[in-house]
XYZ file of C-alpha atoms in Angstrom:
712
model
C 86.675 102.676 11.536
C 87.391 99.491 9.593
C 90.903 99.421 8.125
C 90.688 97.725 4.720
C 93.796 96.705 2.770
C 93.177 99.548 0.301
C 92.995 102.154 3.078
C 96.297 100.940 4.543
C 97.884 100.814 1.120
C 96.817 104.405 0.430
C 98.661 105.559 3.557
C 102.008 104.484 2.118
C 104.195 107.073 0.374
C 103.650 107.231 -3.357
C 107.217 106.121 -4.096
C 106.632 102.802 -2.307
C 103.405 102.254 -4.183
C 105.131 102.911 -7.514
C 107.971 100.514 -6.717
C 105.418 97.937 -5.501
C 103.482 98.258 -8.743
C 106.651 97.701 -10.747
C 107.318 94.416 -8.923
C 103.788 92.932 -9.196
C 102.367 94.461 -5.957
C 103.823 92.013 -3.381
C 103.563 94.729 -0.704
C 99.872 95.165 -1.416
C 99.327 91.421 -1.030
C 101.115 91.507 2.341
C 98.979 94.410 3.528
C 95.889 92.482 2.436
C 96.840 89.661 4.808
C 97.512 92.148 7.606
C 94.168 93.892 6.962
C 92.340 90.572 7.255
C 93.837 90.006 10.696
C 93.045 93.586 11.732
C 89.439 93.036 10.652
C 89.239 89.881 12.765
C 90.698 91.782 15.715
C 88.167 94.606 15.324
C 85.297 92.104 15.074
C 86.529 90.361 18.209
C 86.764 93.671 20.096
C 83.223 94.579 19.023
C 81.950 91.183 20.157
C 83.723 91.535 23.505
C 81.812 94.756 24.016
C 78.532 93.125 22.951
C 79.178 90.210 25.302
C 78.787 92.553 28.256
C 75.022 92.769 27.588
C 72.553 89.899 27.687
C 70.624 91.250 24.686
C 73.644 91.131 22.333
C 76.018 88.585 23.833
C 76.935 85.303 22.147
C 75.003 82.202 23.196
C 77.976 80.748 25.084
C 78.143 83.860 27.282
C 74.526 83.604 28.523
C 75.262 81.008 31.258
C 78.176 83.090 32.551
C 76.077 86.250 32.858
C 73.350 84.177 34.451
C 75.854 82.784 36.948
C 77.013 86.301 37.839
C 73.486 87.290 38.875
C 72.597 83.926 40.450
C 70.229 82.754 37.713
C 68.966 79.176 38.052
C 67.873 77.395 34.844
C 64.374 75.905 34.531
C 62.736 73.058 32.662
C 62.461 74.377 29.108
C 58.877 73.169 28.610
C 57.436 76.610 27.830
C 58.592 78.707 24.899
C 59.214 81.727 27.120
C 61.803 79.788 29.185
C 63.097 77.365 26.554
C 65.973 79.809 26.017
C 67.323 81.406 29.213
C 68.398 84.640 27.466
C 65.073 86.406 28.018
C 64.835 85.234 31.609
C 68.331 86.403 32.403
C 67.485 89.723 30.777
C 64.391 90.095 32.941
C 66.043 88.995 36.178
C 67.348 92.413 37.187
C 64.050 94.115 36.347
C 62.142 91.481 38.316
C 64.416 91.876 41.318
C 63.783 95.588 41.397
C 60.068 94.748 41.735
C 60.720 91.794 44.035
C 57.656 90.614 45.921
C 55.102 92.892 44.276
C 51.894 91.190 43.164
C 52.078 92.356 39.546
C 55.662 91.153 39.214
C 54.801 87.722 40.679
C 51.882 87.481 38.277
C 54.129 88.291 35.316
C 56.608 85.715 36.558
C 53.913 83.048 36.937
C 52.623 83.617 33.417
C 56.123 83.586 31.910
C 57.374 80.373 33.498
C 54.143 78.339 33.234
C 52.639 79.651 29.994
C 49.228 79.782 31.719
C 47.123 82.797 32.603
C 47.556 83.664 36.255
C 46.264 85.869 39.054
C 48.150 86.599 42.264
C 46.189 87.177 45.465
C 47.728 88.652 48.615
C 45.662 86.793 51.175
C 46.896 88.925 54.067
C 44.877 91.805 52.608
C 41.694 89.720 52.864
C 41.917 89.010 56.598
C 39.069 90.152 58.837
C 40.976 92.252 61.380
C 40.428 95.055 63.830
C 41.548 98.116 61.910
C 43.726 100.989 63.028
C 41.458 104.046 62.977
C 44.170 106.314 61.564
C 44.594 104.002 58.573
C 41.153 102.665 57.694
C 40.906 100.243 54.778
C 37.364 100.778 53.571
C 37.541 97.933 51.059
C 38.355 95.422 53.823
C 34.997 94.899 55.504
C 34.403 92.035 57.916
C 30.678 91.863 57.188
C 29.140 90.992 53.847
C 26.864 93.481 52.143
C 23.973 91.729 50.412
C 23.434 94.809 48.242
C 26.720 94.348 46.375
C 26.281 91.526 43.868
C 29.802 91.295 42.488
C 31.634 90.386 45.730
C 28.981 87.728 46.323
C 29.403 86.438 42.761
C 33.146 86.070 43.346
C 33.021 84.158 46.642
C 35.504 81.233 46.704
C 36.886 82.263 43.311
C 40.287 83.807 42.494
C 38.507 87.188 42.510
C 37.078 86.878 46.031
C 37.371 90.290 47.700
C 35.543 89.581 50.975
C 37.324 89.425 54.314
C 37.929 86.000 55.861
C 38.971 84.644 59.236
C 42.548 83.492 59.607
C 43.468 80.045 58.299
C 46.495 78.592 60.101
C 47.078 75.690 57.680
C 50.163 75.842 55.482
C 49.611 77.407 52.073
C 52.632 75.627 50.608
C 50.618 72.409 50.188
C 47.588 74.359 48.866
C 45.574 73.783 52.042
C 45.378 77.090 53.885
C 44.868 80.503 52.322
C 44.031 83.449 54.546
C 46.975 84.276 56.760
C 49.542 87.050 57.172
C 52.485 85.526 55.233
C 50.386 83.948 52.473
C 50.319 84.718 48.761
C 48.271 82.599 46.369
C 48.803 82.054 42.644
C 45.755 80.918 40.672
C 46.501 79.259 37.337
C 44.132 78.572 34.441
C 45.034 75.276 32.756
C 41.942 75.437 30.535
C 42.485 77.616 27.464
C 39.898 79.491 25.379
C 39.570 78.177 21.812
C 37.575 80.199 19.253
C 35.008 78.799 16.857
C 33.963 81.425 14.304
C 30.834 81.543 12.137
C 29.681 78.117 13.222
C 26.032 77.253 12.490
C 23.839 77.396 15.592
C 22.062 74.049 15.950
C 18.352 73.738 16.639
C 17.008 71.709 19.503
C 15.597 68.433 18.216
C 11.803 68.296 18.018
C 11.467 72.043 18.556
C 8.367 72.714 16.496
C 8.860 76.479 16.522
C 12.577 76.448 15.574
C 13.326 79.001 18.263
C 15.717 77.142 20.586
C 19.377 76.744 19.618
C 22.757 75.599 20.921
C 26.131 77.264 20.415
C 27.935 73.911 20.167
C 27.759 72.291 16.697
C 26.825 68.965 18.348
C 23.735 70.530 19.968
C 25.060 69.956 23.487
C 25.455 72.202 26.480
C 28.821 73.909 26.688
C 29.905 76.833 28.877
C 31.005 79.968 27.047
C 34.553 81.014 27.926
C 35.601 84.641 28.068
C 38.184 85.651 25.480
C 41.173 86.745 27.575
C 42.598 90.192 26.929
C 46.253 89.548 27.645
C 48.869 92.194 28.369
C 52.425 92.012 27.108
C 53.726 93.488 30.337
C 51.542 93.044 33.387
C 51.056 96.352 35.174
C 47.981 95.418 37.238
C 46.477 92.324 38.826
C 44.481 90.223 36.368
C 40.724 90.694 36.248
C 38.089 88.370 34.839
C 38.512 89.775 31.350
C 42.233 88.905 31.412
C 41.777 85.160 31.978
C 39.875 82.348 30.172
C 37.089 82.075 32.730
C 33.562 80.760 32.251
C 31.017 83.538 31.781
C 28.302 83.501 34.420
C 24.762 84.719 33.799
C 25.141 87.651 36.178
C 28.480 88.719 34.705
C 26.995 88.652 31.216
C 24.091 90.768 32.320
C 26.237 93.399 33.990
C 29.108 93.421 31.463
C 27.336 92.575 28.218
C 29.322 95.117 26.205
C 32.564 93.501 27.383
C 31.671 89.960 26.344
C 29.352 90.386 23.353
C 30.169 91.638 19.850
C 32.411 91.044 16.858
C 35.890 90.028 17.958
C 34.792 89.546 21.565
C 33.934 86.450 23.582
C 30.839 85.585 21.546
C 28.429 86.953 18.961
C 25.235 85.851 17.192
C 24.417 86.510 13.539
C 20.934 85.968 12.141
C 20.518 85.872 8.342
C 23.880 87.579 7.893
C 23.173 90.429 10.336
C 24.772 90.747 13.750
C 22.160 90.861 16.506
C 22.560 94.120 18.395
C 23.683 93.909 22.003
C 20.560 95.841 23.055
C 18.574 92.740 22.094
C 20.679 90.289 24.126
C 19.375 89.270 27.554
C 21.265 86.963 29.931
C 18.906 84.271 31.113
C 18.631 80.828 32.715
C 17.613 78.405 29.951
C 17.939 75.177 31.919
C 15.566 72.270 31.344
C 12.354 72.264 33.337
C 11.929 68.490 33.171
C 8.955 68.671 30.827
C 10.888 69.165 27.602
C 10.669 72.953 27.869
C 13.331 75.456 28.841
C 13.045 77.625 31.891
C 12.321 80.816 29.965
C 11.142 81.909 26.546
C 11.497 85.521 25.336
C 8.167 87.334 25.099
C 7.234 89.728 22.318
C 7.451 93.275 23.658
C 6.710 96.660 22.200
C 10.255 98.000 22.375
C 11.774 95.209 20.279
C 12.294 91.472 20.439
C 14.841 90.090 22.886
C 17.224 87.178 22.424
C 17.786 85.122 25.572
C 21.320 83.724 26.013
C 22.465 81.300 28.709
C 26.301 81.459 28.835
C 26.480 78.681 31.431
C 24.775 76.137 29.162
C 25.548 77.691 25.779
C 21.885 78.011 24.765
C 19.893 80.584 22.779
C 16.142 81.237 22.805
C 14.669 83.454 20.086
C 11.384 85.349 19.887
C 9.011 84.500 17.065
C 9.800 87.750 15.267
C 13.515 86.817 14.979
C 13.024 83.312 13.660
C 15.870 82.940 11.137
C 14.855 82.707 7.522
C 18.039 81.206 6.095
C 20.819 80.834 8.614
C 21.941 81.568 12.135
C 25.629 81.478 12.989
C 27.532 81.981 16.212
C 31.097 82.814 17.129
C 32.207 81.834 20.611
C 35.039 80.458 22.730
C 34.999 77.009 24.295
C 37.408 75.604 26.851
C 39.888 72.752 26.596
C 43.317 71.832 27.924
C 45.416 71.654 24.756
C 45.488 71.426 20.949
C 43.625 68.159 20.526
C 40.739 66.859 18.451
C 40.686 69.733 15.961
C 40.135 73.447 16.419
C 41.204 76.933 15.420
C 44.845 76.361 16.242
C 47.981 75.820 14.189
C 47.885 72.428 12.422
C 49.743 73.146 9.178
C 52.750 71.031 10.147
C 50.505 67.934 10.330
C 49.313 68.227 6.720
C 50.570 65.245 4.735
C 50.038 66.389 1.157
C 51.383 69.626 -0.279
C 49.429 71.136 -3.204
C 51.330 70.851 -6.485
C 50.297 70.486 -10.140
C 50.450 66.729 -9.528
C 48.474 67.026 -6.246
C 45.444 69.253 -6.886
C 43.240 70.758 -4.164
C 39.443 70.541 -4.183
C 37.950 73.295 -2.027
C 34.729 73.052 -0.003
C 32.807 75.285 -0.245
C 33.817 76.603 -3.634
C 34.621 74.020 -6.225
C 32.279 71.504 -4.580
C 29.384 72.041 -2.193
C 29.487 68.708 -0.357
C 32.106 66.236 0.807
C 30.505 63.438 -1.208
C 30.806 65.485 -4.402
C 34.434 66.243 -3.562
C 35.228 62.528 -3.282
C 33.548 61.928 -6.624
C 35.653 64.710 -8.137
C 38.787 63.135 -6.628
C 37.868 59.905 -8.396
C 37.585 61.834 -11.655
C 40.988 63.422 -11.056
C 42.472 59.932 -10.639
C 41.315 59.107 -14.174
C 43.330 62.152 -15.311
C 46.492 60.850 -13.690
C 46.282 62.563 -10.270
C 46.876 59.801 -7.738
C 47.142 62.265 -4.825
C 44.339 64.737 -4.085
C 43.656 67.153 -1.234
C 40.042 67.894 -0.240
C 40.087 71.006 1.953
C 37.149 72.417 3.907
C 37.572 76.157 4.422
C 34.908 76.998 6.985
C 33.436 75.899 10.317
C 30.257 74.648 8.671
C 28.079 71.692 9.570
C 27.927 69.070 6.824
C 25.075 66.570 7.257
C 25.770 63.964 4.578
C 25.651 60.305 3.672
C 29.129 59.432 2.422
C 30.493 56.401 0.631
C 33.936 56.885 -0.864
C 35.976 54.684 -3.181
C 39.744 55.039 -3.341
C 41.414 53.672 -6.471
C 44.611 51.633 -6.587
C 47.532 53.480 -4.942
C 45.392 56.624 -4.604
C 46.053 59.016 -1.686
C 43.317 61.388 -0.526
C 43.655 63.823 2.352
C 40.345 65.179 3.636
C 41.244 68.035 5.923
C 39.997 71.206 7.482
C 41.940 74.261 6.430
C 44.345 75.550 9.024
C 42.409 77.356 11.767
C 39.033 75.701 11.055
C 37.065 72.808 12.555
C 34.059 71.778 10.436
C 31.483 69.306 11.733
C 30.595 66.234 9.692
C 27.217 64.763 10.706
C 27.024 61.312 9.121
C 23.532 60.361 7.996
C 24.581 56.722 7.586
C 27.676 54.638 8.263
C 30.621 55.989 6.303
C 31.951 53.120 4.186
C 35.539 53.624 3.049
C 36.355 51.279 0.185
C 39.969 51.084 -0.877
C 41.704 49.232 -3.635
C 45.257 47.937 -3.384
C 47.664 50.506 -1.925
C 44.974 53.134 -1.222
C 45.449 55.627 1.624
C 42.991 58.029 3.301
C 44.054 60.821 5.657
C 41.637 62.768 7.853
C 42.766 65.973 9.556
C 40.958 68.519 11.739
C 37.411 67.097 11.523
C 34.641 66.715 14.097
C 32.659 63.612 13.092
C 29.420 62.429 14.696
C 26.200 60.595 13.914
C 27.307 57.189 12.597
C 30.266 54.811 12.412
C 33.263 54.970 10.090
C 34.198 51.567 8.717
C 36.451 50.220 5.996
C 36.208 47.343 3.546
C 38.150 45.887 0.621
C 41.924 46.491 0.761
C 42.581 49.946 2.214
C 46.314 50.100 2.966
C 46.618 53.080 5.307
C 44.176 55.162 7.337
C 45.535 58.147 9.260
C 43.743 60.538 11.601
C 45.334 63.751 12.842
C 43.624 66.239 15.158
C 40.200 64.664 14.629
C 37.283 63.961 16.953
C 35.090 60.917 16.407
C 32.440 61.663 19.004
C 32.324 58.945 21.692
C 28.827 57.485 21.605
C 28.288 58.910 18.077
C 25.380 61.155 19.136
C 24.864 63.090 22.347
C 21.926 64.307 24.371
C 21.857 68.039 25.202
C 23.406 67.297 28.600
C 26.319 65.535 26.885
C 25.365 61.949 27.665
C 25.824 59.520 24.742
C 22.702 58.337 22.945
C 24.348 55.156 21.631
C 27.146 54.374 24.113
C 27.528 50.761 22.962
C 28.283 51.637 19.326
C 31.796 52.012 17.940
C 33.160 55.172 16.375
C 35.377 53.281 13.959
C 35.369 49.679 12.715
C 38.234 48.457 10.530
C 37.293 45.301 8.659
C 40.450 45.126 6.547
C 44.119 44.501 7.260
C 44.958 48.171 7.491
C 47.731 50.227 9.057
C 46.016 52.850 11.223
C 47.731 55.933 12.649
C 45.932 58.142 15.186
C 47.603 61.286 16.543
C 46.173 64.095 18.680
C 42.645 62.730 18.355
C 39.595 62.021 20.490
C 37.779 58.872 19.415
C 35.145 56.511 20.785
C 35.238 52.719 20.729
C 37.723 51.456 18.137
C 37.386 47.946 16.666
C 40.012 46.382 14.390
C 40.865 42.686 13.950
C 43.962 42.682 11.756
C 46.692 45.030 10.653
C 48.485 47.357 13.034
C 47.548 50.434 15.032
C 49.636 53.321 16.354
C 47.943 55.759 18.735
C 49.792 58.788 20.137
C 48.734 61.768 22.246
C 45.072 60.804 22.012
C 41.986 59.805 23.994
C 40.132 56.544 23.331
C 36.856 56.918 25.212
C 34.307 54.113 25.457
C 31.935 56.457 27.397
C 32.402 54.276 30.512
C 35.341 52.322 32.009
C 33.314 49.084 31.830
C 32.687 49.299 28.062
C 35.045 48.236 25.275
C 37.490 50.913 24.136
C 39.727 48.773 21.915
C 39.134 45.248 20.631
C 38.470 43.189 17.518
C 34.692 43.210 17.829
C 31.874 43.848 20.265
C 31.231 40.166 20.944
C 33.941 40.244 23.643
C 35.958 37.391 22.124
C 37.952 38.875 19.241
C 41.239 40.541 20.067
C 42.185 43.823 18.467
C 45.104 44.268 16.086
C 48.694 44.758 17.175
C 48.828 48.000 19.171
C 51.583 50.536 19.656
C 50.736 53.565 21.773
C 52.219 56.416 23.761
C 50.915 59.390 25.757
C 47.338 58.134 25.437
C 44.405 57.833 27.821
C 42.198 54.774 27.343
C 38.838 54.984 29.100
C 37.371 51.520 28.731
C 38.458 47.907 28.352
C 41.272 46.918 26.011
C 41.767 43.515 24.344
C 44.670 43.305 21.922
C 46.461 40.506 20.123
C 49.766 42.101 21.046
C 50.878 45.359 22.630
C 54.205 46.117 21.013
C 54.796 49.109 23.254
C 52.820 51.383 25.535
C 54.594 54.378 27.055
C 53.223 56.968 29.481
C 49.646 55.730 29.068
C 46.610 55.462 31.318
C 44.406 52.393 30.951
C 41.370 53.298 33.050
C 39.087 50.251 32.875
C 37.215 47.842 35.100
C 35.018 44.773 34.806
C 31.332 44.713 35.647
C 29.545 41.905 37.473
C 28.498 40.098 34.273
C 31.779 40.435 32.384
C 33.298 37.433 30.625
C 36.735 39.007 30.204
C 39.497 37.673 32.473
C 40.854 41.202 32.968
C 39.955 44.777 31.946
C 43.219 45.031 29.954
C 43.935 41.796 28.140
C 46.756 40.961 25.751
C 46.889 37.558 24.031
C 50.639 37.504 23.389
C 52.487 38.236 26.602
C 55.964 37.067 25.609
C 56.814 40.094 23.435
C 56.292 43.803 23.785
C 56.563 46.075 26.805
C 54.461 48.519 28.827
C 56.440 51.327 30.438
C 55.619 54.115 32.893
C 51.871 53.547 32.592
C 48.874 52.986 34.826
C 47.115 49.627 34.539
C 44.030 48.321 36.375
C 44.338 45.360 38.791
C 44.926 41.898 37.288
C 45.760 43.271 33.832
C 47.097 40.580 31.475
C 49.937 42.247 29.607
C 53.478 41.780 28.304
C 56.353 42.661 30.667
C 55.937 45.941 32.537
C 58.519 48.481 33.595
C 57.924 51.205 36.198
C 54.141 50.898 35.951
C 51.598 51.799 38.600
C 50.303 50.558 40.939
C 52.927 47.760 40.613
C 55.831 49.959 41.719
C 53.964 51.435 44.671
C 52.870 47.967 45.826
C 56.406 46.583 45.556
C 57.864 49.574 47.435
C 55.287 49.307 50.213
C 55.849 45.556 50.631
C 59.611 46.120 50.785
C 59.226 48.915 53.326
C 56.906 46.832 55.500
C 59.226 43.822 55.427
C 62.186 45.982 56.428
C 60.261 47.533 59.310
C 59.037 44.128 60.556
C 62.304 42.325 59.886
C 60.629 39.368 58.183
C 58.993 38.277 54.939
C 55.283 38.936 54.569
C 52.785 36.182 53.999
C 50.671 35.993 50.846
C 47.642 37.191 52.786
C 49.524 40.239 54.065
C 50.885 41.096 50.624
C 47.413 40.752 49.082
C 46.038 43.078 51.756
C 48.679 45.706 50.948
C 48.006 45.344 47.223
C 44.273 45.783 47.685
C 44.700 48.874 49.856
C 46.989 50.574 47.331
C 44.814 49.618 44.370
C 41.844 51.261 46.083
C 43.444 54.705 46.330
C 46.060 54.731 43.575
C 43.704 55.296 40.656
C 43.404 58.115 38.103
C 41.144 60.954 39.161
C 39.790 63.080 36.330
C 38.194 66.511 36.317
C 35.534 65.087 33.966
C 34.979 61.988 31.841
C 32.196 63.555 29.804
C 33.110 64.649 26.317
C 32.265 68.319 25.770
C 33.234 69.367 29.289
C 36.216 71.787 29.347
C 38.010 69.521 31.832
C 37.463 66.346 29.800
C 40.150 63.688 30.552
C 42.188 66.215 32.570
C 43.866 64.782 35.659
C 42.497 66.415 38.783
C 44.859 68.183 41.150
C 44.057 65.545 43.816
C 45.102 62.686 41.521
C 47.873 60.611 43.174
C 51.288 62.007 42.355
C 52.418 58.531 41.261
C 50.259 59.161 38.172
C 50.701 62.940 37.925
C 54.508 62.606 37.782
C 54.744 58.940 36.812
C 55.863 59.268 33.188
C 59.420 58.494 32.145
C 60.417 62.187 32.244
C 58.419 62.879 35.437
C 55.571 64.441 33.543
C 52.035 63.094 33.902
C 50.801 59.887 32.348
C 48.173 60.001 29.639
C 47.085 62.279 26.847
C 48.283 65.552 28.402
C 51.823 64.304 28.972
C 53.332 66.845 26.569
C 51.899 69.762 28.545
C 54.540 69.009 31.203
C 52.333 70.359 33.953
C 54.490 69.086 36.857
C 57.522 70.788 35.312
C 55.608 74.052 34.931
C 54.629 73.928 38.581
C 58.204 73.075 39.555
C 59.458 76.059 37.535
C 57.084 78.355 39.375
C 58.064 77.091 42.819
C 61.742 77.486 41.911
C 61.253 81.093 40.880
C 59.100 81.958 43.907
C 61.904 80.878 46.225
C 63.952 83.665 44.679
C 61.406 86.439 44.260
C 59.199 86.255 47.348
C 59.850 88.687 50.141
C 61.433 87.336 53.303
C 58.885 85.567 55.480
C 56.291 85.190 52.726
C 55.021 81.836 51.507
C 53.247 81.046 48.235
C 50.638 78.471 47.318
C 49.605 77.289 43.865
C 45.907 76.793 43.117
C 44.401 75.615 39.854
C 41.436 77.743 38.854
C 40.613 75.309 36.036
């Protein structure tokens, strides 16, 4: 019970209260001071009680409770472990379940932020069984009648028995042995794209063959993971973002297909029933045809779907009259290049009466009309205008936009959308003095974006300018030598969380962060002043970026945690694949550079550091200085193996620009904070893996050993 000053005062005899009232209530004032101190004492006592429990204790108490139970802090790179309170709270519960597969799986998901599956490899050993304890599911021979175990061979869901593997699992080499437990992690996440127009195959005279991807390219469909808050069983395929195979779609169609599921198809506003969907191989035959075409049958027309390639083949009776839309999930490593993820904090302009919003569709039907309306709004005194696209539509337009003096226009996709802009001609951006254009959340293909006149600022956030402009169905660029963006004016360009093709700019300044600049091949130009191989690009400042292609810049002010993956071909006129004119100023730090790169001073870059360390080690072992020939031999050997290794360099592939697990660790942990170099630096993948290994040391049973395997 809280003792207020009035309650204490009421406890006094009436005679004292009367006398106190006669003298101006000095006693009441004294009791008020005493009551304040009593209240503080009660609050402190209550907090002391609360501090005994991790759920209610003060923040300063958390480390002490953690120390009492032996808690070790982790890298706070994942939201679930950024504050140790929850982990300390779960420690006792985890220890009660110590060593169980479901608990290890929960632990792996919590500390890495990735979907996980734990496999007890000792249960998959081909052994002579004790007849009083027969394990019927552990069969040494493979049954060819059971399709699902065969489908899952060499996957995280492999259930067949294997011979013993005596290699250590700790370095991810061996698997099947008595003390071994494996943790499979999915680095690729499933990103939804809802009500996106299905795109017809070019030159399909019957209009019956379609692609899921808005760029009309092959893309694997990813299963929408059904995640559990608390893991009570080992993850199955439906619980992880795994590619859908043709056989799995056939056998589990009702699991993957339908509204709110992994994918769905709508024809003329009506959802195609799952009874009409048939899983099928729709690969190319080499003659321009696909492997199969649905026949017309008496019991209803069938729609053929290839989840491996992301293709659809329709019967003649279901040829869409107006529209055909698809909802599906595609795979990628992180929030980059636009998508149905949270982007609201990157919006530059906030709608106000002075900053109106033009909606597409709605107020205007096309982007060109919206720009014309923005010009009209400028005449009415609105110098800042937002053009917002509120769907995942496909806008095939020819755009030329004029920005007036000091006008700011932000063309953006609404939060959670990624529309596709198919340019029918080069997009000319004309800006008067002080004009600024901001692009956010767009997928742009078809032609080049270029500027003229006096555009002051151009900013791109979470955009994709398709490398090669247009792609073949297999993802190869149709015009690999053409640039995605050409800046012909002295403009300040900012690029963040984007994927772009070749970028040409002669003057001004450029800042690129957390992005991919992809020239479609390491021997082509990624960044320069022009394609004639003589003009240097504008002053460059970059961080956490992967450049795939040659770079020629007037000056590199700074480059931190970057990968410059480039090389010269036999006919090249460049002196080096990365070439900076001004080498006296600027700095490149914690980055990978190709051999013979001409750059400003470097600090902790690869392979420079590895070469220097190896030369020093060799000289110490030999007790003498090495000759130039010997040092050149060491340099050449290291340069041959210390190179970035990517899962894929083809845009549209789920593993695009992702460092492979066999990439040299000098690159995988070579950034200034021991994260990886390049565009996925902020994922902190080495720290996530380190967190998991730290926790497994505590929670594995005695004698057990764990290995980490990347499923994607």
